[in-house]
Coordinates of C-alpha atoms in Angstrom, one line a residue:
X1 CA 48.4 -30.6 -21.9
X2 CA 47.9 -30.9 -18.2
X3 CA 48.3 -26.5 -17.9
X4 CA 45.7 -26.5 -20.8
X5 CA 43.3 -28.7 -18.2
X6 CA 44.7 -27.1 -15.0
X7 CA 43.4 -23.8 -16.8
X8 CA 40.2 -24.8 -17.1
X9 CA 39.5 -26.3 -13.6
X10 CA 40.5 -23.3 -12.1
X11 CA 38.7 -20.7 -14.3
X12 CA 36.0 -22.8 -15.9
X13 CA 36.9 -21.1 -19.0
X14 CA 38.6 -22.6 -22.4
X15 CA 42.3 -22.5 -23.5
X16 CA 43.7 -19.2 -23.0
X17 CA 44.6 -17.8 -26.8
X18 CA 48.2 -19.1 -27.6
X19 CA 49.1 -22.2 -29.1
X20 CA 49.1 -25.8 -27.5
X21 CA 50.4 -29.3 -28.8
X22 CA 48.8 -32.5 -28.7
X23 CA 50.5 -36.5 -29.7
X24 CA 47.5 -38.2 -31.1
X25 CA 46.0 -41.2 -28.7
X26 CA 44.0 -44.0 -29.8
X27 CA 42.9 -44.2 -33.1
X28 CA 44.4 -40.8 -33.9
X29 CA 48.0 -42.4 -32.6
X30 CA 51.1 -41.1 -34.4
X31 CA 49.6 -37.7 -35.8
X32 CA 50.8 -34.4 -34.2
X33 CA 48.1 -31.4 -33.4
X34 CA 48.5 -27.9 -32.8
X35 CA 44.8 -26.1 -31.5
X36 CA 45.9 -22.5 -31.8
X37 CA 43.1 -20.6 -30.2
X38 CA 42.3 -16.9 -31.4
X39 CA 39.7 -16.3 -29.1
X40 CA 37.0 -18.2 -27.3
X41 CA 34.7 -18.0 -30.4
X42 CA 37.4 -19.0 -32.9
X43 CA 40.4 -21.4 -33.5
X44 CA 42.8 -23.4 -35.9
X45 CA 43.5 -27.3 -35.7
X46 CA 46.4 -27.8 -37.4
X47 CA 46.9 -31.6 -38.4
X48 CA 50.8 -32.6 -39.1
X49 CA 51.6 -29.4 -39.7
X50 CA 49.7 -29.8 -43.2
X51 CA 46.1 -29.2 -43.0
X52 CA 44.1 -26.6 -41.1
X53 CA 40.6 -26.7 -39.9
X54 CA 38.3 -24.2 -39.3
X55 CA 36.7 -24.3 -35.1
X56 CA 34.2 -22.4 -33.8
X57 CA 33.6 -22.2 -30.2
X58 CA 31.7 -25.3 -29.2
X59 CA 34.0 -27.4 -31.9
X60 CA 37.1 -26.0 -30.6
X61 CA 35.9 -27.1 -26.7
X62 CA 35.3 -30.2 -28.1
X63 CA 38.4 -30.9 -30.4
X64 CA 40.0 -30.1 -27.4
X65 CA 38.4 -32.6 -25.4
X66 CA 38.8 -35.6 -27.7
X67 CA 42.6 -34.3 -27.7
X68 CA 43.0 -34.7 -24.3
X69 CA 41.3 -38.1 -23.9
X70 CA 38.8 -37.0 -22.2
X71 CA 36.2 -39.8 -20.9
X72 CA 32.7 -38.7 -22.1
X73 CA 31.5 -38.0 -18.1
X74 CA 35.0 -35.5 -18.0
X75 CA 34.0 -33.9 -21.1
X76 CA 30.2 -33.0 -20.2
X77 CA 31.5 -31.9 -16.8
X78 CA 33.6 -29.1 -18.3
X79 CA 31.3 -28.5 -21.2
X80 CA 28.6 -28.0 -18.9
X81 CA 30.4 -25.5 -16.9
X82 CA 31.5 -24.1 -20.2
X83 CA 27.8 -23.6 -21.3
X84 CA 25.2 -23.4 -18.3
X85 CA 22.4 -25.8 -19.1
X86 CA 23.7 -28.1 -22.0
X87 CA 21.4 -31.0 -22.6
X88 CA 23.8 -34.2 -21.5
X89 CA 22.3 -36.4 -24.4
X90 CA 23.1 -33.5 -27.3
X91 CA 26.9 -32.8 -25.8
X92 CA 27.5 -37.0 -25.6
X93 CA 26.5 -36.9 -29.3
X94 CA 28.2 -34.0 -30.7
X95 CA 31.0 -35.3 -28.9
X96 CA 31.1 -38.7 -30.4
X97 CA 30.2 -37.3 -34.1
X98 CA 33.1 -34.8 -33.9
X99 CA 35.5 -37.9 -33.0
X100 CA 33.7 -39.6 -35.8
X101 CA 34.8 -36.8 -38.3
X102 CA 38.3 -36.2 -37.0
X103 CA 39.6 -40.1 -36.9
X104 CA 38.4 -40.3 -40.5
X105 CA 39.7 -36.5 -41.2
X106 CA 43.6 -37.9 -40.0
X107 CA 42.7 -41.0 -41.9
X108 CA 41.9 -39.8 -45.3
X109 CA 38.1 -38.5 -45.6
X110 CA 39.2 -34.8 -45.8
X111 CA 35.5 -34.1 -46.8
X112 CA 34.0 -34.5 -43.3
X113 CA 35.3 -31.3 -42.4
X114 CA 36.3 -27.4 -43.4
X115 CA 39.4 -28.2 -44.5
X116 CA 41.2 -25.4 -45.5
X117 CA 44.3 -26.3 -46.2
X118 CA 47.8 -25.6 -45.9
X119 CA 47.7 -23.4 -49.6
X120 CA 44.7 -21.9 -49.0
X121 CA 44.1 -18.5 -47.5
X122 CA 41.1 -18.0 -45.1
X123 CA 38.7 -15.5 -46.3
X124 CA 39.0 -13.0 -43.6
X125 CA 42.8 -14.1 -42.6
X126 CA 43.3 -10.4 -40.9
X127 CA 41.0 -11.4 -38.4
X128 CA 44.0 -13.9 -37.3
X129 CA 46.5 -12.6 -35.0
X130 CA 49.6 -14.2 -36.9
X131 CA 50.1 -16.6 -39.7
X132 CA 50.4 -20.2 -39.5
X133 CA 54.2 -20.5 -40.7
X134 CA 57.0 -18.2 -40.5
X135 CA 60.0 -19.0 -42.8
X136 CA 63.4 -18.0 -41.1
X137 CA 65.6 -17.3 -43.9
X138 CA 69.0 -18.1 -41.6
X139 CA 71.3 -16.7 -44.1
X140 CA 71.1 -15.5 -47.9
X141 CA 74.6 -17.1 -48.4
X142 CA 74.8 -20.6 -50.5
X143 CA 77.2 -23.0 -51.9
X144 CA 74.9 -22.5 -55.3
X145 CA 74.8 -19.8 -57.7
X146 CA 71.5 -20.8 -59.4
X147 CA 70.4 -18.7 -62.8
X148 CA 66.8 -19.2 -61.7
X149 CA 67.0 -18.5 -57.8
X150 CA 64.4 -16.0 -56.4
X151 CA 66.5 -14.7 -53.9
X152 CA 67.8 -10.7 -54.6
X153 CA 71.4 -9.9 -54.1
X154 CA 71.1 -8.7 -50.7
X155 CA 74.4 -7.7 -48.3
X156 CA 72.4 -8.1 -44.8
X157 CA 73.9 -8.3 -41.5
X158 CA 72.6 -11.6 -40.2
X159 CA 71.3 -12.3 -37.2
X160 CA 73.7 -13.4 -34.4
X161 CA 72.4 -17.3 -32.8
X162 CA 71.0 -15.7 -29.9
X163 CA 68.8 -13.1 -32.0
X164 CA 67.4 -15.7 -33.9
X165 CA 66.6 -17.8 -30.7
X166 CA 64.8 -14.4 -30.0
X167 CA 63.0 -14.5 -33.2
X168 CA 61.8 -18.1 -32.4
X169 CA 60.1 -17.4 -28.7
X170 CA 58.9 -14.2 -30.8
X171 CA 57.0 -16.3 -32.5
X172 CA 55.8 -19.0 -30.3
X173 CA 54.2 -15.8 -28.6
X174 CA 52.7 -15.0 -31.6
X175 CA 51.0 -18.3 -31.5
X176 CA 52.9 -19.7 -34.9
X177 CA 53.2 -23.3 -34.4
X178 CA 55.5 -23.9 -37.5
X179 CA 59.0 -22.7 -38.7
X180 CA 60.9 -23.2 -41.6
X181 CA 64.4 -22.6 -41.4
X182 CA 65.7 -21.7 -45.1
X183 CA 68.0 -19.4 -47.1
X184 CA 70.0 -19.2 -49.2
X185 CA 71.5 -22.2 -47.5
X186 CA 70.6 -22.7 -44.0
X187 CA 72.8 -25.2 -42.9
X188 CA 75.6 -22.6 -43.6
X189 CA 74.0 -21.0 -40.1
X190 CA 76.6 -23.2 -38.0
X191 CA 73.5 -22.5 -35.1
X192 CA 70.9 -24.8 -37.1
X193 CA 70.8 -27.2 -34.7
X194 CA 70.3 -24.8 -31.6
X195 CA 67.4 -23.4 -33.3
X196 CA 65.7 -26.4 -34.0
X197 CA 65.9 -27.6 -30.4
X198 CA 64.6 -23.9 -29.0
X199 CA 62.1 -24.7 -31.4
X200 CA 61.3 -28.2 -30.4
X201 CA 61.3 -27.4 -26.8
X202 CA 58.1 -24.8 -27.5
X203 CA 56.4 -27.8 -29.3
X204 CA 56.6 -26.1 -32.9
X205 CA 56.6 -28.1 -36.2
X206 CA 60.0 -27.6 -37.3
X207 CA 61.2 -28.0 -41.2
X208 CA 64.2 -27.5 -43.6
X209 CA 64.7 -26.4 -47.3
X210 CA 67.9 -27.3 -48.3
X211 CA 70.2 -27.9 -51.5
X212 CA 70.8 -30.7 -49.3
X213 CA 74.6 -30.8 -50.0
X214 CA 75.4 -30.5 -46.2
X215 CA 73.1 -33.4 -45.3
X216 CA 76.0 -35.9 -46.7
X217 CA 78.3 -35.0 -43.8
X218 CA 78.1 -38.0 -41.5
X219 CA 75.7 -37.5 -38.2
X220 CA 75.2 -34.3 -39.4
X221 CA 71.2 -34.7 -40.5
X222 CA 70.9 -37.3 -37.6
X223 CA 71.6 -34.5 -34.9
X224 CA 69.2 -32.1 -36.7
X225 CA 66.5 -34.8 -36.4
X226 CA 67.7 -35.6 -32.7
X227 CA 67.1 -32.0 -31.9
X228 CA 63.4 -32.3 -33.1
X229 CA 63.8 -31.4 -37.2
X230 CA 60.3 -32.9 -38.7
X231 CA 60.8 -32.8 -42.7
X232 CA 63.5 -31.8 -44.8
X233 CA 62.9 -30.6 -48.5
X234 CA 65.6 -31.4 -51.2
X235 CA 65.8 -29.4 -54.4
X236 CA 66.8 -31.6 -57.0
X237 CA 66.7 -29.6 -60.5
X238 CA 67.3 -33.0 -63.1
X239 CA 68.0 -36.6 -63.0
X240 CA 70.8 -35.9 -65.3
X241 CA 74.5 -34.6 -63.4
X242 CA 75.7 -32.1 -65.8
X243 CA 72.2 -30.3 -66.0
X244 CA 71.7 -30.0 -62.2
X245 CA 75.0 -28.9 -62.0
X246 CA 74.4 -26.1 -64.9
X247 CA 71.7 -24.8 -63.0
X248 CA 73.5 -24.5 -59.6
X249 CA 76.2 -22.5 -61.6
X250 CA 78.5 -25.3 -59.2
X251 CA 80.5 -28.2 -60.0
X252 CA 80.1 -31.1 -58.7
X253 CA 76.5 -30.0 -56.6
X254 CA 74.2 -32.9 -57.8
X255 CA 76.3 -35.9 -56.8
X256 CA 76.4 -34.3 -53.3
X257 CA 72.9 -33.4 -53.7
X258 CA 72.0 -36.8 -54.3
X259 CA 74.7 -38.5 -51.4
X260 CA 72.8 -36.0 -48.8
X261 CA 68.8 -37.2 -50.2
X262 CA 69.8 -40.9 -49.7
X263 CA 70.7 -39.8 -46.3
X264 CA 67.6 -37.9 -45.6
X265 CA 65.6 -40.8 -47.1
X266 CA 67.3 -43.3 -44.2
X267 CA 66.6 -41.2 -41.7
X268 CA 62.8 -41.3 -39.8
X269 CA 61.9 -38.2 -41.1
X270 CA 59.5 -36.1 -43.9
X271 CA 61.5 -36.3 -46.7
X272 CA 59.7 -34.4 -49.9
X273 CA 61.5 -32.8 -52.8
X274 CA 61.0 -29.8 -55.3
X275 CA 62.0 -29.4 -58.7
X276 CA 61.6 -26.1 -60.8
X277 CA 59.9 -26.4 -63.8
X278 CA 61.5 -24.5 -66.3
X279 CA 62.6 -24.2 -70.2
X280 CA 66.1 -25.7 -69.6
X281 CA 64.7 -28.8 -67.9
X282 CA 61.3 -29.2 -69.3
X283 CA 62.7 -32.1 -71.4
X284 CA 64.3 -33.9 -68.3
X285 CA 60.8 -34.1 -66.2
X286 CA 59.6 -37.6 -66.7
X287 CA 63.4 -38.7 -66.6
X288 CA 63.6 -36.6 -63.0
X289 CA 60.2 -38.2 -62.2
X290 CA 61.8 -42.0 -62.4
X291 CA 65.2 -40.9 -61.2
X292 CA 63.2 -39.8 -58.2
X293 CA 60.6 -42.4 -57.5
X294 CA 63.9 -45.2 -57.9
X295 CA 65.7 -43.6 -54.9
X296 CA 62.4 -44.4 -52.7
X297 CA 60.8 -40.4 -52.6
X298 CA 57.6 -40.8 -51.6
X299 CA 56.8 -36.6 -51.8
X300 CA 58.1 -35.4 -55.0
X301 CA 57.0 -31.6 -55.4
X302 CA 57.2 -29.1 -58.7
X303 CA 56.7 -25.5 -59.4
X304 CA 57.1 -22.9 -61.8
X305 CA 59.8 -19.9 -61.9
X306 CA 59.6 -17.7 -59.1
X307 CA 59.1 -14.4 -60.5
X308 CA 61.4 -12.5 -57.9
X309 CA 65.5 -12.3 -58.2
X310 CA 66.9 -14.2 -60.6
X311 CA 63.7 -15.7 -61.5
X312 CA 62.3 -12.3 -63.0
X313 CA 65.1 -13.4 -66.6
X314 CA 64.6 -17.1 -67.0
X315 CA 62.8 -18.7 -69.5
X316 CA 59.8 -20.2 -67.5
X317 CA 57.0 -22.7 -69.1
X318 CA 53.8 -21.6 -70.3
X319 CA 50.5 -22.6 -68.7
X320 CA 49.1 -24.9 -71.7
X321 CA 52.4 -26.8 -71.4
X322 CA 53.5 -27.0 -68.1
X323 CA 49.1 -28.4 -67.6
X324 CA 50.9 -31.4 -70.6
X325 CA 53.9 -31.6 -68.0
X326 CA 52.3 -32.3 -64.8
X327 CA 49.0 -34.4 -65.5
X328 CA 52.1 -37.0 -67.2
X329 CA 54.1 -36.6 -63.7
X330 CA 51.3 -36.7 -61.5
X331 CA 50.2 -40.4 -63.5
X332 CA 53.8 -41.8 -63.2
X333 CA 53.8 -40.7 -59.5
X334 CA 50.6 -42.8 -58.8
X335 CA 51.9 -45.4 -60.9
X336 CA 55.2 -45.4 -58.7
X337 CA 53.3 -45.0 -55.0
X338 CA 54.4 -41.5 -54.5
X339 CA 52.4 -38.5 -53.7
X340 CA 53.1 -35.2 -56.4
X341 CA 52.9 -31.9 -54.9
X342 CA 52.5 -28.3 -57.0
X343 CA 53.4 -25.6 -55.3
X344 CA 52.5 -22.5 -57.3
X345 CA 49.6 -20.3 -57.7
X346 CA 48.1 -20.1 -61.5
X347 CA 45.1 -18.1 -62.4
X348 CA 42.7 -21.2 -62.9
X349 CA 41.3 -20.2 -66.2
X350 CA 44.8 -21.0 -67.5
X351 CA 45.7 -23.8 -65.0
X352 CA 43.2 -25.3 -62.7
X353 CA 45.2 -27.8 -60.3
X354 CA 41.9 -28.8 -58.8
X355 CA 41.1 -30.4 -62.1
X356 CA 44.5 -31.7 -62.2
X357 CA 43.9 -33.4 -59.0
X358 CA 46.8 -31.4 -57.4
X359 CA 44.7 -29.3 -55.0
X360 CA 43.7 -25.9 -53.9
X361 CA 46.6 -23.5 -54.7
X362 CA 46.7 -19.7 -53.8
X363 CA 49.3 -16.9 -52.9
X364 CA 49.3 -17.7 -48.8
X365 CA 51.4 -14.4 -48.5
X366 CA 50.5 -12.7 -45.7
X367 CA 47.6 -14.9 -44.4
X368 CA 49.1 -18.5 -44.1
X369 CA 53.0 -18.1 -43.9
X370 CA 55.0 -14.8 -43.8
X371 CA 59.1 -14.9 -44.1
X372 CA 61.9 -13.4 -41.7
X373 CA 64.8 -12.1 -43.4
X374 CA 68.8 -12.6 -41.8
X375 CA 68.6 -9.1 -40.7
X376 CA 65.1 -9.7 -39.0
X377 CA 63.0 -8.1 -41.6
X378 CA 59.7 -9.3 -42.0
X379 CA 58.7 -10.2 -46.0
X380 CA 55.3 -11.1 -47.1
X381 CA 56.6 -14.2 -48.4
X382 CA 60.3 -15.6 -49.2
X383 CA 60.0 -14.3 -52.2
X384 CA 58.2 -10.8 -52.1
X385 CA 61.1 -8.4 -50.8
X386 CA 59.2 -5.9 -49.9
X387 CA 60.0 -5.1 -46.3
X388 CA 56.8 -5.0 -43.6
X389 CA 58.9 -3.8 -40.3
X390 CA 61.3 -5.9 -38.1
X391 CA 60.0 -8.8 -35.9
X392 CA 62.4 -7.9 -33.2
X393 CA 62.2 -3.6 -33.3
X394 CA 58.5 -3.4 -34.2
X395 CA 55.1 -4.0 -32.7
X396 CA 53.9 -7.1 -34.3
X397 CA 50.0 -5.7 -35.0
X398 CA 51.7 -2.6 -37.2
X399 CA 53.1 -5.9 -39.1
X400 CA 50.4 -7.6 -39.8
X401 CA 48.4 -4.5 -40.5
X402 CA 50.5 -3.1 -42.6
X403 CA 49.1 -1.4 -46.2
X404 CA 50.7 -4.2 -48.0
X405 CA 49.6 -7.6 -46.0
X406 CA 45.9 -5.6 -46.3
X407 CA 46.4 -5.1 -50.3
X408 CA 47.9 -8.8 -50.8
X409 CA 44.9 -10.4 -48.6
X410 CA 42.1 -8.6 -50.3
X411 CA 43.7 -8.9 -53.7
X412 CA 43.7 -5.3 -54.7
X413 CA 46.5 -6.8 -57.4
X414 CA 43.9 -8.1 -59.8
X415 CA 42.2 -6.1 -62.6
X416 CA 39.0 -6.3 -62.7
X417 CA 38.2 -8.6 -65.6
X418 CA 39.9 -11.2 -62.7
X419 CA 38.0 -9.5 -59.6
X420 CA 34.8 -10.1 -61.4
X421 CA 35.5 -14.0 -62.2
X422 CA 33.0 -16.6 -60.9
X423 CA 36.4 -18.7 -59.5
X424 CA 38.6 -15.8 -58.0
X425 CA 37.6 -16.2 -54.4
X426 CA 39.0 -20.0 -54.9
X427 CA 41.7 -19.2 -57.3
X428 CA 42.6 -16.1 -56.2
X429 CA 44.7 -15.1 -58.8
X430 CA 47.9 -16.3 -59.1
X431 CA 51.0 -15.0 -57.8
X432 CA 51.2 -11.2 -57.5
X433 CA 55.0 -11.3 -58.8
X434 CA 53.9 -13.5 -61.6
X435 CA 51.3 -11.0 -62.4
X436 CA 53.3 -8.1 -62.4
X437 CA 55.9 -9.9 -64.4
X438 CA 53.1 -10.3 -66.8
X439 CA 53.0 -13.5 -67.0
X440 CA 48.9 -14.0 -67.3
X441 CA 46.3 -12.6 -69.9
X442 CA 43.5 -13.3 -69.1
X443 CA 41.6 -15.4 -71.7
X444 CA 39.0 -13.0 -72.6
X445 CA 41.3 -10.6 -73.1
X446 CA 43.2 -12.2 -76.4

């Protein structure tokens, strides 16, 4: 951070707005922070690319500070040419308390703080210049054939390696500190490993979705995570072979599903995995659940049918049940030392995760994350294929402006029996492509 610093003892002025990347010191050793700063009013800390707090000016000068190390005589120096006049006794204190609060934030005690959270919009998330995460969807092309997969049928011309490199400094300008890289089947993009490193070298959190297949080639996940890869997720869809193996619509998928997660799992590196829930696996759940916590996963993640592609015919799980499903998965998970994970958004009057213990969950769509298509078509999320503009042909501001990001973030998808509901600015909802699928009715309204 020494330009960050070198900034501010020539200007006397805070972080320009951009993105800058702190390795935790001291007590907050072995965490990685990204302080994107919107303006000198307004920021994001962004802790292990998982958790996002809330800064307002003073907080974000001082975050900053405790980043850097700073001694408390080097932080009232530059907080005192920040603010003409600040009491030395009051800026030593409010220094000390927000070290307090973010040592105990990294270490557990997410109640000190705003948190608001890696699946939970911001109200107000147009007033951000960019999302948090982009998803680069590398190729649409898999070794799978899954009845359930969201992805549409969609003959694209993909991006050459250079393009996407494009894409990536794209959004480092943009001040988007995390990328995804996912498909389809990204490690089909024989570039992956380029990426990653174009990525690392900017200081972004980089991840992968996989069907983890590839990952059993030997040295093949180890030069990823040499390049600077951060977490890989797995999709496993059952414990059992020929059931996994139905689902991919492919032969012999789970047993080279399973040879690349071991792999992952010796590696140092995030290693999570997701399962669909659906009707032709809701039986092999707890089975999954053991199969799972045996091979050492620590973050085993679920989630319903994604109502896009494929997803729009399968059988899915209603809310009543799949609530059954996951308080018996989230128990055996504890039971087992590993952390469970639910990814999709339910109206809460049906499915409240937060009573579930599971956390916030909202449609992030256009305010958290946003998705690149293989053509360079910018989604609302991986899922949503409705196009927004290009990230390399169009101005990014008509982007994020557009009609659609303006009608996802304010909800204008609800009726108003759900606009006018006591939990919608927490719940938000649901997913919009679940709703339009009909897959909610709203309880007063049976």
């Amino acid at each position: 951070m020494a330009l960050g610093r070198r900034w501010a003892e020539l200007t006397g002025k805070g972080l320009p707005k951009g993105v800058w990347k702190f390795d935790g010191q001291g007590p907050l050793a072995h965490h990685r922070f990204h302080l994107r700063v919107d303006s000198h009013r307004r920021g994001i800390l962004i802790v292990d690319a998982a958790q996002l707090v809330e800064l307002n000016g003073t907080a974000l000068d001082y975050v900053r500070c405790i980043l850097e190390g700073r001694s408390e005589e080097d932080m009232y120096k530059y907080m005192d040419h920040r603010y003409k006049n600040l009491d030395r006794a009051i800026a030593v204190e409010h220094y000390a308390a927000t070290a307090r609060q973010l040592e105990a934030f990294v270490h557990g005690d997410t109640e000190v703080v705003n948190v608001i959270g890696s699946d939970r919009p911001t109200k107000g998330a147009d007033d951000f210049p960019a999302p948090y995460r982009m998803d680069l969807v590398l190729t649409y092309r898999c070794q799978n054939a899954c009845s359930h997969c969201y992805n549409q049928p969609r003959e694209l011309v993909e991006l050459s390696a250079e393009k996407w490199a494009k894409v990536i400094t794209r959004t480092w300008q943009l001040g988007i500190p995390h990328i995804v890289f996912t498909g389809g089947e990204p490690t089909l993009a024989p570039f992956l490993g380029d990426l990653i490193a174009r990525s690392e070298d900017y200081g972004q959190v980089t991840g992968l979705v996989t069907n983890g297949r590839n990952l059993r080639t030997p040295g093949y996940l180890r030069d990823l995570v040499s390049r600077g890869l951060d977490h890989v997720q797995i999709t496993v869809l059952s414990h059992r072979e020929d059931v996994h193996d139905h689902l991919a619509g492919s032969p012999g998928a789970w047993r080279e599903t399973v040879e690349g997660l071991k792999v992952a799992l010796s590696e140092d590196l995030y290693v999570s995995t997701n399962t669909t829930i659906m009707a032709s696996n809701l039986e092999d759940m707890e089975g999954t659940m053991r199969f799972l916590l045996e091979l050492g996963v620590k973050n085993i993640a679920f989630n319903g049918i994604i109502r896009s592609g494929k997803g729009t015919e399968a059988a899915g799980v209603d809310c009543a049940r799949m609530e059954e499903v996951l308080t018996r998965l989230k128990d055996m998970a504890e039971a087992g030392g590993a952390k469970m994970m639910w990814y999709t958004p339910t109206p809460y009057c049906q499915l409240n995760p937060v009573n579930l213990g599971l956390g916030i969950k909202q449609c992030t769509a256009c305010s958290l994350n946003m998705a690149v298509e293989p053509d360079g078509t910018v989604l609302p999320c991986q899922s949503y294929y409705r196009p927004l503009g290009n990230i390399l042909k169009d101005q990014w501001e008509n982007i994020w402006n557009h009609e659609l990001c303006g009608q996802i973030r304010e909800r204008k998808y609800l009726d108003d029996q759900c606009s006018g509901c006591a939990m919608v600015d927490t719940c938000g909802g649901g997913c919009p492509l679940a709703r339009e699928h009909g897959d909610y009715s709203c309880p007063e309204h049976l």
